[in-house]
């Protein structure tokens, strides 16, 4: 299996999701990931549920099992000068550093990018960025969703704004950052500059970048976009429609091509000639009527039958899955989208496989999430040159 980033070393100082997910992506493409954790407690993600239980009945975070995988764990107290010196030594033989401390923290600890080797690529994660009047404000995924405006757009118009079901800002920040890291590595190595760079990864920015036409419409049209539930104000029919068997089917018939295909699937060819639905603008104007017509049609069918008819006519559509549906789907099984990770605490556990993949290759399952400090002695002896005596002294002093 090809591992295009093999030979690169990443020092992960992040916690929770965003920065660690950036390093996870790099690791799944071959980089070595060394996660630095606080002694005794470790990454806070280790404490978040839901929980399985180990052989002694102790709770174990499945969140950590998924997002802690594929890396080594080294415990170092970065608040203390001896720990800071260890980090500088590790950074000298590494390529990338990712971190998610509050802006200014690494500066106070004398391990910010200006005090590390200039060959490093450093990704600095925060809610509001490394500068600006809000830079020191603390927040997580929900804060980024609220500030960027995405939460305002999510949910039904007559109800409170809703939070999307997963940590979108954290994961998207990690994705964008991983791309930026590889671009700077390319500049450093392929173009021969020898110099890395510092990436300002502000979480709300990852959401802002995917807000479609929202900013442009406010600028040129004075439009303040609002919640529209599972439909769209600018296109119809689009949405989630209840089926006869209590399931939901999602479909898109907004464009002329898709609408005509939908009419064939419904055996309602006359709708395409109805002046109320004659083109995309007319359907958007009469979206309540056309959505109601589609809703009645879907409600007369079981979800499987509706999906079969829609797919046969090349309408973008499908049953809305829960995780049990997804895990049992023959397509998911055929492509190996779920892999089995050997977790050192709870044993084999099925998780989402690495993504994306190279054509013709099935990605290998990552190594299980490490025990806290599992690789401290290995890493600090091989990369920093500490002896067994030196390691024992640092451990006795609480540095590692």
C-alpha angles and dihedrals in degrees: 000000000000117000104187095185095048110137095036119112123208125195108208113202093162130112136207112004122319105061094031090052090054090054091044091058091050090047094051087056092054109277121133110244120205111188116203112209136181111261116256098005105041127183113353088231087074087069100050123098162260093091137206118190130242125224090279093052094253117146116254124193115243087193088062091044089060103036098033094056127112099032144088121248121223122174117218130157101228092186091073126071094238090054092048090053090052090052092051090051092050091047091055090067096038136082106209138031122193121188140169106191121134109279111273095027097103089045090057090049093049093238101102119126093270089063096046131072114293091228091072125102107216125193112198114198125198139139099253105016136259095293141022132080094292098042095111095047111116120226147135138214096309091052091055092047092049096046097044093051098243093114089053088058096046122092138015120326093237095049137063118282112276132221115234112247099254139038095275098164093049096048096041091050088054092050095049091045094051089055092049091048092054092047091055091045088053091051091047098046110021094040092038100231092135089209127110125196146212122263120205104213107187110181098220088056092065089058095042090056092059097045091109113210096342097112095040092051091050090050099046104024103028088236121157105199116224141190116289102175114228094334132073130238092213101046139034148228094030128130153072113304127195116238129211093260095054097263129117130238122201118209141167122213101153102116121068093247095050093044092054089049090050090052089055092049090051092043087235103122091155090070090070089059095045108110090222089063101026096120140005094270092050092049092049090051091048096037095131091059098044093044089052091052092051091045091055091050095050092045090061093059138059112250093250093054093046090050093049093051094046096046091047088060093045095248112154098247145124147158114279106248132209119206093271091054091048095048091051097047114118092222092055091048094046093052097042095237090157119054133187114244120198102228113198093221107038102018125228114011128173114237139162111287122240115283139242106028135199115250111265095017130099108212115242118243111260122244113270121267107280127245113254108282092356093144101033097110094041095051099039093047096046100038104027098029098234118165125225089258092051092049092050092051093051091047092050089052092050094244093121 
